[in-house]
CSV table of C-alpha atoms in Angstrom, one decimal:
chain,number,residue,atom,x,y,z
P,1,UNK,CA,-11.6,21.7,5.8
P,2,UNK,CA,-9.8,20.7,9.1
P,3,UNK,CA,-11.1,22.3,11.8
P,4,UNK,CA,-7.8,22.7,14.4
P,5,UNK,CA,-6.9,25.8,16.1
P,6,UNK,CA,-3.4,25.7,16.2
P,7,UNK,CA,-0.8,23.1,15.9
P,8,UNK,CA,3.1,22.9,17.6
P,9,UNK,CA,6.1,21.1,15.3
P,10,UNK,CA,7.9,19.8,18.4
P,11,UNK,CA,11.8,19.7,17.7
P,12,UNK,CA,12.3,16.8,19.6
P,13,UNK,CA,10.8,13.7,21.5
P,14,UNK,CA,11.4,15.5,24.9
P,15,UNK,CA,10.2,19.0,23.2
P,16,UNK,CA,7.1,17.0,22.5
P,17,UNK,CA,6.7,15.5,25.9
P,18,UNK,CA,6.9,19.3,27.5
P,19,UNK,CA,4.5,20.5,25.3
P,20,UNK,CA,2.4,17.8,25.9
P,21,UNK,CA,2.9,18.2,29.6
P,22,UNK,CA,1.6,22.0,29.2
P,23,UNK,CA,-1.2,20.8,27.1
P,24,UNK,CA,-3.6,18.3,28.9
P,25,UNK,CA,-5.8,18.5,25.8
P,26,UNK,CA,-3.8,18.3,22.8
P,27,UNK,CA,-3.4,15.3,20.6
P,28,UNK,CA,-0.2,14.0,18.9
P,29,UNK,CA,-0.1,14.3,15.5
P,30,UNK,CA,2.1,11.5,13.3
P,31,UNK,CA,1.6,10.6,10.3
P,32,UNK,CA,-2.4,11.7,10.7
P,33,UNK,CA,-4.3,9.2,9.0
P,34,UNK,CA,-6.5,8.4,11.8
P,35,UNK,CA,-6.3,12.2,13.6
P,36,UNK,CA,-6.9,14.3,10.4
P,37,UNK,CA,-10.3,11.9,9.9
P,38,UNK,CA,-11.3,12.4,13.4
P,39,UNK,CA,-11.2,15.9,13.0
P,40,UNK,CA,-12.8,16.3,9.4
P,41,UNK,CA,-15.8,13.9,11.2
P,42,UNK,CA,-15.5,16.6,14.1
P,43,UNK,CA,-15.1,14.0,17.1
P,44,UNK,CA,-11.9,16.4,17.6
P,45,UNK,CA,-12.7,19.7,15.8
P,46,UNK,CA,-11.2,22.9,17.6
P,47,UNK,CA,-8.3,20.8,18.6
P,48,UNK,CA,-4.9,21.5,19.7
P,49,UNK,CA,-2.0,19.1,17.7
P,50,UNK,CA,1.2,18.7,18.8
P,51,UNK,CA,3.3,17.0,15.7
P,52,UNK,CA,6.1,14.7,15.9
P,53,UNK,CA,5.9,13.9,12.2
P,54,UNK,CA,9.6,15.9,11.5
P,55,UNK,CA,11.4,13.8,14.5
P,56,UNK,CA,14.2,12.5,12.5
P,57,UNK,CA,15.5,10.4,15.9
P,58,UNK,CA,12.3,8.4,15.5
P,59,UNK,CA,12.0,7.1,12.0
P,60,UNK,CA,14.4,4.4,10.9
P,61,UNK,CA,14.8,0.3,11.5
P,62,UNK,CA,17.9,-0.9,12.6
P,63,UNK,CA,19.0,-4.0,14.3
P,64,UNK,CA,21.0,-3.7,17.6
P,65,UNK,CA,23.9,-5.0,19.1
P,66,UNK,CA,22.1,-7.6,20.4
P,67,UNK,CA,20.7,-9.1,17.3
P,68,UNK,CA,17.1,-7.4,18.7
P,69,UNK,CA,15.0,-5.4,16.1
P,70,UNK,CA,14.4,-1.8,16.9
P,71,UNK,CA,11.5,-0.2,14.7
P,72,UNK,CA,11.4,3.4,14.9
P,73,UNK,CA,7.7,4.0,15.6
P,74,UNK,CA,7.3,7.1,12.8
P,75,UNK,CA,8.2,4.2,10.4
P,76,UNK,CA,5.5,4.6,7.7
P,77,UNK,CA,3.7,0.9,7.1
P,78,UNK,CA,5.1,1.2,3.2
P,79,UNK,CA,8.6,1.6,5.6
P,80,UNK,CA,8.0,-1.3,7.2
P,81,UNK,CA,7.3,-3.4,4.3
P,82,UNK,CA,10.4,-2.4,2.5
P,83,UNK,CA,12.6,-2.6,4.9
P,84,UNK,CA,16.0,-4.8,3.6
P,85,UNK,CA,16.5,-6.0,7.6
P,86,UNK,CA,12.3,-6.7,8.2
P,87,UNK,CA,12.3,-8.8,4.9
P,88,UNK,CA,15.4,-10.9,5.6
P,89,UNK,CA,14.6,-11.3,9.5
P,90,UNK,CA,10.6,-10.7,10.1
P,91,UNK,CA,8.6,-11.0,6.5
P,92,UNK,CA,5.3,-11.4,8.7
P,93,UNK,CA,5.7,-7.8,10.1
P,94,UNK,CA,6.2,-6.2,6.4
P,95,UNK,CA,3.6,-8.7,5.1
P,96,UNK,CA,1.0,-7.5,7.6
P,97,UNK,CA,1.6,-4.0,7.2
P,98,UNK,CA,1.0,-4.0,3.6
P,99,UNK,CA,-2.5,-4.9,4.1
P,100,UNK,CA,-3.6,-1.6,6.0
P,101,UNK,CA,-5.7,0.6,3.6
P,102,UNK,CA,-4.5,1.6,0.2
P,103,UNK,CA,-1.1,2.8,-1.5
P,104,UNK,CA,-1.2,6.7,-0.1
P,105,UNK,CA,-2.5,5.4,3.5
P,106,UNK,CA,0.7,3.3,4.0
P,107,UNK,CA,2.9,5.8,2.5
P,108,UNK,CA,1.8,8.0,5.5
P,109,UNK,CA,0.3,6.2,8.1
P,110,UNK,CA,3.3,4.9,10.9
P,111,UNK,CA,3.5,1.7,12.8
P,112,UNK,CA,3.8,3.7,15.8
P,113,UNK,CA,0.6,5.4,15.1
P,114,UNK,CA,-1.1,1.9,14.5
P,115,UNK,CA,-0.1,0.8,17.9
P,116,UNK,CA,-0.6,3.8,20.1
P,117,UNK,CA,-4.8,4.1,18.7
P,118,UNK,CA,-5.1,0.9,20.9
P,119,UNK,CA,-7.3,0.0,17.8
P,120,UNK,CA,-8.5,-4.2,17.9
P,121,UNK,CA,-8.8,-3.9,13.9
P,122,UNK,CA,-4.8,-2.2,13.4
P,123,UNK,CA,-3.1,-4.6,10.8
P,124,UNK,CA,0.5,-4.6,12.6
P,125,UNK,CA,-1.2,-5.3,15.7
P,126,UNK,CA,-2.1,-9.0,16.0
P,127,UNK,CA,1.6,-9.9,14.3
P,128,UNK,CA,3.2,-7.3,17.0
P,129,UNK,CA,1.5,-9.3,19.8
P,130,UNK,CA,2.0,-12.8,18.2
P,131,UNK,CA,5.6,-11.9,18.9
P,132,UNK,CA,5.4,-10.5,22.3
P,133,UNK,CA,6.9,-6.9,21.0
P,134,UNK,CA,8.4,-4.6,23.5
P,135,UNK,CA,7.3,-0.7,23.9
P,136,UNK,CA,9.7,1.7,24.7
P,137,UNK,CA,7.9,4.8,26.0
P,138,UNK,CA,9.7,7.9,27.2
P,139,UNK,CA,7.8,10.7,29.7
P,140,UNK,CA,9.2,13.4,31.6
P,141,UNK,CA,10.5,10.8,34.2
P,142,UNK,CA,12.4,8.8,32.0
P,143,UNK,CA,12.0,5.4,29.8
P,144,UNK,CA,10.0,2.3,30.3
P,145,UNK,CA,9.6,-0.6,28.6
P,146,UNK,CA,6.0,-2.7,28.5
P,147,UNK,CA,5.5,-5.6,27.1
P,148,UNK,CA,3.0,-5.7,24.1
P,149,UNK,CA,0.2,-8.3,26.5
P,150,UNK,CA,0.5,-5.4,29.0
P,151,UNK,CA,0.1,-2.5,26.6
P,152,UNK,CA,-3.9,-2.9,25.7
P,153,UNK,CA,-6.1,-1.6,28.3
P,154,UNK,CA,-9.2,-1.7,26.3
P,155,UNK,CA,-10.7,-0.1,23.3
P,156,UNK,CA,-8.5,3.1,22.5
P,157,UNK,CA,-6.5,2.8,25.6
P,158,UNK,CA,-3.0,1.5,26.3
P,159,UNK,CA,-0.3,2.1,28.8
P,160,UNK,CA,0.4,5.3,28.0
P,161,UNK,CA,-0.2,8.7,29.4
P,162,UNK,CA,-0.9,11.9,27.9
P,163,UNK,CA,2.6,13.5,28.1
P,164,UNK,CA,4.5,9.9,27.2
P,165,UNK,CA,5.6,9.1,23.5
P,166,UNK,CA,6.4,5.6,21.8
P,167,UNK,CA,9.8,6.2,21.2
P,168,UNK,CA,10.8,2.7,20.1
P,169,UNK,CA,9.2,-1.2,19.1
P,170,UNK,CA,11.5,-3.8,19.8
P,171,UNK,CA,11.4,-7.4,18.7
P,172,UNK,CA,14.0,-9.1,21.0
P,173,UNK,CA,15.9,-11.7,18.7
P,174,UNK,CA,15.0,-14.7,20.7
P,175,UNK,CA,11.3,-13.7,19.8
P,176,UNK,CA,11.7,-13.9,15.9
P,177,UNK,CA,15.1,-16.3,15.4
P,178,UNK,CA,13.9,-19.7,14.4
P,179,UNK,CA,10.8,-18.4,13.7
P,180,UNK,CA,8.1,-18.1,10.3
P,181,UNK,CA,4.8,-16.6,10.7
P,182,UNK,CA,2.2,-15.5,8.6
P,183,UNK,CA,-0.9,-12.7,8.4
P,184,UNK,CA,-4.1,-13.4,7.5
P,185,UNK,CA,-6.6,-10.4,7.2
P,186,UNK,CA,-10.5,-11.3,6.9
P,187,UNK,CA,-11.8,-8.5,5.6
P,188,UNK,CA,-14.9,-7.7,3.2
P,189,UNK,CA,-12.4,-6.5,0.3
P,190,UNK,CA,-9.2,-7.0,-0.8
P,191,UNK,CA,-8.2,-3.3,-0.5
P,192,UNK,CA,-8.9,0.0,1.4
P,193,UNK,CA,-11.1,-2.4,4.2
P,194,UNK,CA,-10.7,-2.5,8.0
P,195,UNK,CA,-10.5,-6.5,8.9
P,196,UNK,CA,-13.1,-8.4,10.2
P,197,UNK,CA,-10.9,-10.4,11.7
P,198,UNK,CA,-7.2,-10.3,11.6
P,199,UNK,CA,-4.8,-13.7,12.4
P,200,UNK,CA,-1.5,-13.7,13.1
P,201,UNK,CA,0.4,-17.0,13.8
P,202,UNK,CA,4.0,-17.1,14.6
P,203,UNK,CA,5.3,-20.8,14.6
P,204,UNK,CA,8.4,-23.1,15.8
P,205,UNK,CA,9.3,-26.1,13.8
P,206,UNK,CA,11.6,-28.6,15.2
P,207,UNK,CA,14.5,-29.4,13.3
P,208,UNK,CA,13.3,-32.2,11.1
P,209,UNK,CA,10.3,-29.9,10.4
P,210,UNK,CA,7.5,-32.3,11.4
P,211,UNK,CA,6.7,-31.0,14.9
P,212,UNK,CA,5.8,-27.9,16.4
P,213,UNK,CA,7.8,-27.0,19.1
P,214,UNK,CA,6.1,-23.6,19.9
P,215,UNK,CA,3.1,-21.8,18.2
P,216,UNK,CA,2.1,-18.4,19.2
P,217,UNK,CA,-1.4,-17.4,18.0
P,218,UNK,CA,-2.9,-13.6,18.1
P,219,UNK,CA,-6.2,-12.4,17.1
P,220,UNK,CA,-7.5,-9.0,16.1
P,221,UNK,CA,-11.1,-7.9,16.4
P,222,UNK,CA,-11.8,-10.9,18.2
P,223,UNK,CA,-12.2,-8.8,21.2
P,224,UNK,CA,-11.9,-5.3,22.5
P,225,UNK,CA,-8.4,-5.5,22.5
P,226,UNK,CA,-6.0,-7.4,20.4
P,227,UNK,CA,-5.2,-10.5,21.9
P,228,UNK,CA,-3.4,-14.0,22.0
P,229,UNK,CA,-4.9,-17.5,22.1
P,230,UNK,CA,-3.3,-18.9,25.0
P,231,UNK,CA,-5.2,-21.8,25.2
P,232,UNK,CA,-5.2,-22.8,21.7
P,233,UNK,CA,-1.3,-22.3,21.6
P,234,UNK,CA,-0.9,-24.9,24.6
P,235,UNK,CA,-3.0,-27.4,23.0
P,236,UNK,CA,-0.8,-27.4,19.8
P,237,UNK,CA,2.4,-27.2,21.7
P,238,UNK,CA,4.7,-30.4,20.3
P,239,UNK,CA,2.2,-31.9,18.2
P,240,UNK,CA,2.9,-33.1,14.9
P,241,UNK,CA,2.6,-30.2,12.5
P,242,UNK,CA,-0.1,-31.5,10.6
P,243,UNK,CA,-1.9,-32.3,14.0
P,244,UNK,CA,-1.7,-28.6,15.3
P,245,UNK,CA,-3.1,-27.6,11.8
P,246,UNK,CA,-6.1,-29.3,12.4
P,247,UNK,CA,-6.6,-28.8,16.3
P,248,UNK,CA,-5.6,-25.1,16.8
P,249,UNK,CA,-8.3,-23.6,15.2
P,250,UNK,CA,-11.1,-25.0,17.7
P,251,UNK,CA,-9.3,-24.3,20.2
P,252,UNK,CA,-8.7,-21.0,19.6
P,253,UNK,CA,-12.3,-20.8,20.1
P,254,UNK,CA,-12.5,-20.8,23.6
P,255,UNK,CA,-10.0,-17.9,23.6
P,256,UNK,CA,-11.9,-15.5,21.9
P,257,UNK,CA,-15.0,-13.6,22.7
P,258,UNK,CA,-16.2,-11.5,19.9
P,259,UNK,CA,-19.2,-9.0,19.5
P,260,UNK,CA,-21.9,-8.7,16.9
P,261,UNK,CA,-21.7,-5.0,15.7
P,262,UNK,CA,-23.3,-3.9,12.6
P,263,UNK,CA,-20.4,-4.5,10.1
P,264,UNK,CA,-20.2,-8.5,11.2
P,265,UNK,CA,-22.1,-10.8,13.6
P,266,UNK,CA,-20.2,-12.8,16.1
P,267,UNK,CA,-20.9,-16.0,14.5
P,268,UNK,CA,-19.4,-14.9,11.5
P,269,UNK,CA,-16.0,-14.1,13.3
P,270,UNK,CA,-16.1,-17.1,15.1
P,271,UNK,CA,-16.6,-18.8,12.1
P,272,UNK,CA,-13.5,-17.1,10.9
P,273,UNK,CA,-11.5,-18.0,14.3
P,274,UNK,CA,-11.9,-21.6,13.7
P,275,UNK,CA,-11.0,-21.7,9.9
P,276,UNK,CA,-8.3,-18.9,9.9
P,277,UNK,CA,-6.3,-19.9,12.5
P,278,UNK,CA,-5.5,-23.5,11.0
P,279,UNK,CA,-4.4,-21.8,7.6
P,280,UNK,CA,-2.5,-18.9,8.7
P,281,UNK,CA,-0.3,-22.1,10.8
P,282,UNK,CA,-0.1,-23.8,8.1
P,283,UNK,CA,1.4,-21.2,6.4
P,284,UNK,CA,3.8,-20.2,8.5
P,285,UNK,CA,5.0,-23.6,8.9
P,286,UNK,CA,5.4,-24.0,5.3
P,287,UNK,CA,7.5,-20.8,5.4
P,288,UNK,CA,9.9,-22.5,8.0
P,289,UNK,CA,10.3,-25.4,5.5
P,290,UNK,CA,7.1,-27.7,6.6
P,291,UNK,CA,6.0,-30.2,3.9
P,292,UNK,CA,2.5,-29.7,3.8
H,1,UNK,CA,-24.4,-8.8,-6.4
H,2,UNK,CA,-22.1,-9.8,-3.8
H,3,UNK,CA,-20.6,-7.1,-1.4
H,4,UNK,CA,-22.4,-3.3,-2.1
H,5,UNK,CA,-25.3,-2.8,0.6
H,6,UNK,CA,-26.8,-0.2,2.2
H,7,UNK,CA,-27.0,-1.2,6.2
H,8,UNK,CA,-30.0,0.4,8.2
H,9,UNK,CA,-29.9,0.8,12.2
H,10,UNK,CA,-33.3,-0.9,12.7
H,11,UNK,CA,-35.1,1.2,15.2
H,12,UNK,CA,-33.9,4.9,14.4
H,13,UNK,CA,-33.7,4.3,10.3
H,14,UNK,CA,-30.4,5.9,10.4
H,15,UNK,CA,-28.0,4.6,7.5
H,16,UNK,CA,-25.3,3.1,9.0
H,17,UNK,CA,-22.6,2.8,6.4
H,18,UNK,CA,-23.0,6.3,4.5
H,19,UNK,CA,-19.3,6.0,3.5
H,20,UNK,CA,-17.1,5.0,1.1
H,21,UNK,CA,-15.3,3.2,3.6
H,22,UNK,CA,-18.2,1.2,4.8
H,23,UNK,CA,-20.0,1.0,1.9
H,24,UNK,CA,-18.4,-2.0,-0.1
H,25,UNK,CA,-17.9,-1.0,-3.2
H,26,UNK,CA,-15.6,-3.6,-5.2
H,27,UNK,CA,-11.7,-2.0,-5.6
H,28,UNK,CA,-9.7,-3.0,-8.9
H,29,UNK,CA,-8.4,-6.0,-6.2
H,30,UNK,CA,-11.7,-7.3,-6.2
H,31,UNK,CA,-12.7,-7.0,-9.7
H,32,UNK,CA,-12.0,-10.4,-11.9
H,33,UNK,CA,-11.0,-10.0,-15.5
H,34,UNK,CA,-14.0,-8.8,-17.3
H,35,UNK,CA,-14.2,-9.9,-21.4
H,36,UNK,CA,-17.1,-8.4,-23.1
H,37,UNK,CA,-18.5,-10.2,-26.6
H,38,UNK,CA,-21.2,-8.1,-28.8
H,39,UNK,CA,-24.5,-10.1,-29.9
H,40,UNK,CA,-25.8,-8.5,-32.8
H,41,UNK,CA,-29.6,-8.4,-33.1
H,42,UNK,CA,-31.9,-5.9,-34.2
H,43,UNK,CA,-34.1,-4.5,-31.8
H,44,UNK,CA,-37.3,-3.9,-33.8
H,45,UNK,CA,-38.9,-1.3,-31.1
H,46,UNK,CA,-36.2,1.4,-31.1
H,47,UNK,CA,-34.6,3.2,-33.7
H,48,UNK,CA,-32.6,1.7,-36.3
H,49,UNK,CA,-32.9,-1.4,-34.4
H,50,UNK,CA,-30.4,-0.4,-31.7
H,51,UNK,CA,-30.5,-1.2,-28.1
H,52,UNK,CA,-29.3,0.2,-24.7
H,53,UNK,CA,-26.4,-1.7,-23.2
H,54,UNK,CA,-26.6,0.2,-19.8
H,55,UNK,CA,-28.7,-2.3,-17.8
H,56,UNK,CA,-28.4,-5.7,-19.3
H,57,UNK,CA,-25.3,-6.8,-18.3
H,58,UNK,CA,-26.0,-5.7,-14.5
H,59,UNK,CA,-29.3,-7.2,-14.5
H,60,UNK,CA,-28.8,-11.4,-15.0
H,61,UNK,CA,-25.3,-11.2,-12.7
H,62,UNK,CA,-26.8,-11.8,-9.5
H,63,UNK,CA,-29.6,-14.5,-10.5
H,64,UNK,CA,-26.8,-16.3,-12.3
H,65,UNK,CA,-24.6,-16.5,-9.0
H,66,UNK,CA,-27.5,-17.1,-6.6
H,67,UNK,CA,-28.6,-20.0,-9.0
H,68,UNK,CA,-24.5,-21.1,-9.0
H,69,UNK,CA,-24.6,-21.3,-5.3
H,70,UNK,CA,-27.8,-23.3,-5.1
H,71,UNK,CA,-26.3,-25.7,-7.6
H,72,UNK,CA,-22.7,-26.5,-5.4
H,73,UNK,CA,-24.3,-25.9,-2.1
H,74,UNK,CA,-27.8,-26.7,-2.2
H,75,UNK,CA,-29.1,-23.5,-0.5
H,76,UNK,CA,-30.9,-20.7,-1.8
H,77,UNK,CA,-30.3,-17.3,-0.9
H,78,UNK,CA,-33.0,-14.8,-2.3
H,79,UNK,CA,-31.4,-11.3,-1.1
H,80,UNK,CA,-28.6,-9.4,-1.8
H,81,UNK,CA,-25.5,-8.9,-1.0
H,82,UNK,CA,-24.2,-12.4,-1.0
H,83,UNK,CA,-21.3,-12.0,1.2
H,84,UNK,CA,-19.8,-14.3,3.6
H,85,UNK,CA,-21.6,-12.8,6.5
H,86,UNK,CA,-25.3,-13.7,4.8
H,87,UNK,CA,-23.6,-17.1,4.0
H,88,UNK,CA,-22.4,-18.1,7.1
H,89,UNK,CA,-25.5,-18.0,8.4
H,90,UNK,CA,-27.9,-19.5,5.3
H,91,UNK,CA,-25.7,-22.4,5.6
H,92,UNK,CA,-25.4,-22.5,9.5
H,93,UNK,CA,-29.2,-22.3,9.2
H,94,UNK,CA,-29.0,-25.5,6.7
H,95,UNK,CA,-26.9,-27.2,8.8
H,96,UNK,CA,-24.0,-27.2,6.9
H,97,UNK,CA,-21.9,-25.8,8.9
């Protein structure tokens, strides 16, 4: 049924990285809900795997000294959601997570894995962006750190080479204290769907609650790569909350540039661009105590 | 009557969505409460007046929506599925949005 010709259980992140190093054709194997499709469709048949799925030292969520979250990338999506630190610190995160495929696929699938596809449609994506995560990536030189609007190089690709692994994904605390933000996925079921369009908006309420100090907006599928709405989230900066509701989803239109493929024309998603975006604000304001 | 369609690629015939994954078949999330009622009546053409149950109720669904959507919207759509996507642009075409 899968057509691979051999497969290596690395015993740790730098075993991995050697054998990767030795391999220039082998693919990483997590928790193999996109890899074992590819090959069963035989875009990878005959390949090589090289599986990190047993590496104990990069599963877990934890919160460091520093108040920053530190998501350990092998952390399933059904992880994620669960997670007593994500639910009391970064609901969106957990919220978004529990919208990719059905019960089994998030009980395997990893939030490292999500990321690391370089995929426009992943469901942790947008929310990861919308709060300018940090990638730890270790390679046989050491550590590096890229931020999340650096990470995307187009569609499949991100700043990572072949014998690197995404060791860590960090939310610094400054990035998700004070904040609410909310998920939206547009897709053309409620369940085992890829979105059409996925919204993520992250917002900062002012201390009475009326004005928003800060919005962050990130779309996915609204281009090659999942991306923020820079100028949408400057022409909502300070206004009235109620104000931004209305406004940001316009201008979130000149932001995006989506394409007509065969599953949804790009009218349709920019339809969805300019009605989405004012609801998933509204509901993350109304999360950080908004009357609305 | 409003999501399951079978997508073509226009100049090579190809089916484009020949997956379950693509193919948008209604999960249990999408399906509303269903209540089915029994009318009694005898169905003098058949035998012992009975009659077959497999097609009825599948059959007046989607005139019954399509005729719904004409009624709040003013717009007929006359093909199937009517999802978003097909809406979007009946009522962009209408000027409604």
């Amino acid at each position: 049924m899968y057509d691979i010709e051999g497969i290596y259980k690395a015993q740790s992140v730098a075993d991995a990285i050697a054998a990767l190093g030795q391999d220039p054709a082998a693919v990483v194997i997590a928790g193999g809900t996109d890899v074992l499709i590819k090959i069963r469709e035989g875009k990878l048949a005959g390949c090589r795997l090289v599986s990190i799925h047993d590496l104990a030292e990069l599963k877990g969520i934890a919160l460091a000294a520093n108040g920053d979250l530190e998501i350990g990338p092998l952390s399933t999506f059904r992880d994620v959601t669960y997670d007593p630190i994500i639910r009391k610190l970064l609901p969106v995160l957990g919220e978004a997570t529990d919208m990719a495929g059905g019960p089994q696929l998030r009980a395997a699938g990893t939030i490292g894995g999500n990321v690391s596809n370089g995929i426009t449609s992943a469901d942790s994506a947008s929310t990861l962006v919308a709060l300018d995560a940090v990638l730890r990536v270790q390679g046989p030189a050491g550590l590096r750190e890229v931020p999340i609007a650096d990470w995307y190089k187009g569609v499949g690709k991100v700043d990572m080479a072949h014998d690197e692994l995404l060791i860590k994904i960090i939310i610094p605390k400054s990035h998700y204290e004070g904040w609410t933000g909310h998920y939206i996925k547009y897709a053309q079921r409620n369940a085992m769907d890829i979105a059409t369009l996925g919204v993520s908006c992250a917002v900062k309420l002012s201390p009475d609650k009326k004005t928003a100090e800060e919005v962050h907006l990130a779309f996915g599928v609204a281009g090659p790569v999942p991306m923020r709405a820079k100028n949408a989230e400057s022409a909502v900066k300070g206004l009235p909350i109620t104000e931004a509701i209305a406004k940001i989803g316009a201008a979130a239109l000149g932001d995006v540039n989506p394409r007509t493929s065969w599953r949804a024309s790009k009218e349709f998603r920019i339809q969805l661009v300019g009605e989405l975006s004012g609801r998933a604000l509204a509901e993350a304001a109304k999360k950080g105590g908004a009357a609305l | 009557a409003l999501s399951e369609e079978m997508k073509y690629d226009e100049k090579t015939g190809r089916l484009l969505n020949g997956n379950l994954l693509d193919y948008k078949m209604p999960t249990t999330m999408d399906t509303p409460e269903l209540h089915a009622l029994f009318v009694e009546t005898d169905d003098s053409s058949a035998p012992f007046g009975n009659k077959s149950l497999g097609e009825p109720p599948a059959i007046p669904v989607a005139p019954a929506i399509r005729n719904a959507l004409l009624q709040a919207t003013g717009v007929a759509v006359n093909t199937l599925p009517m999802n978003p996507q097909k809406l979007v642009e009946a009522f962009t075409k209408e000027g409604l949005i």
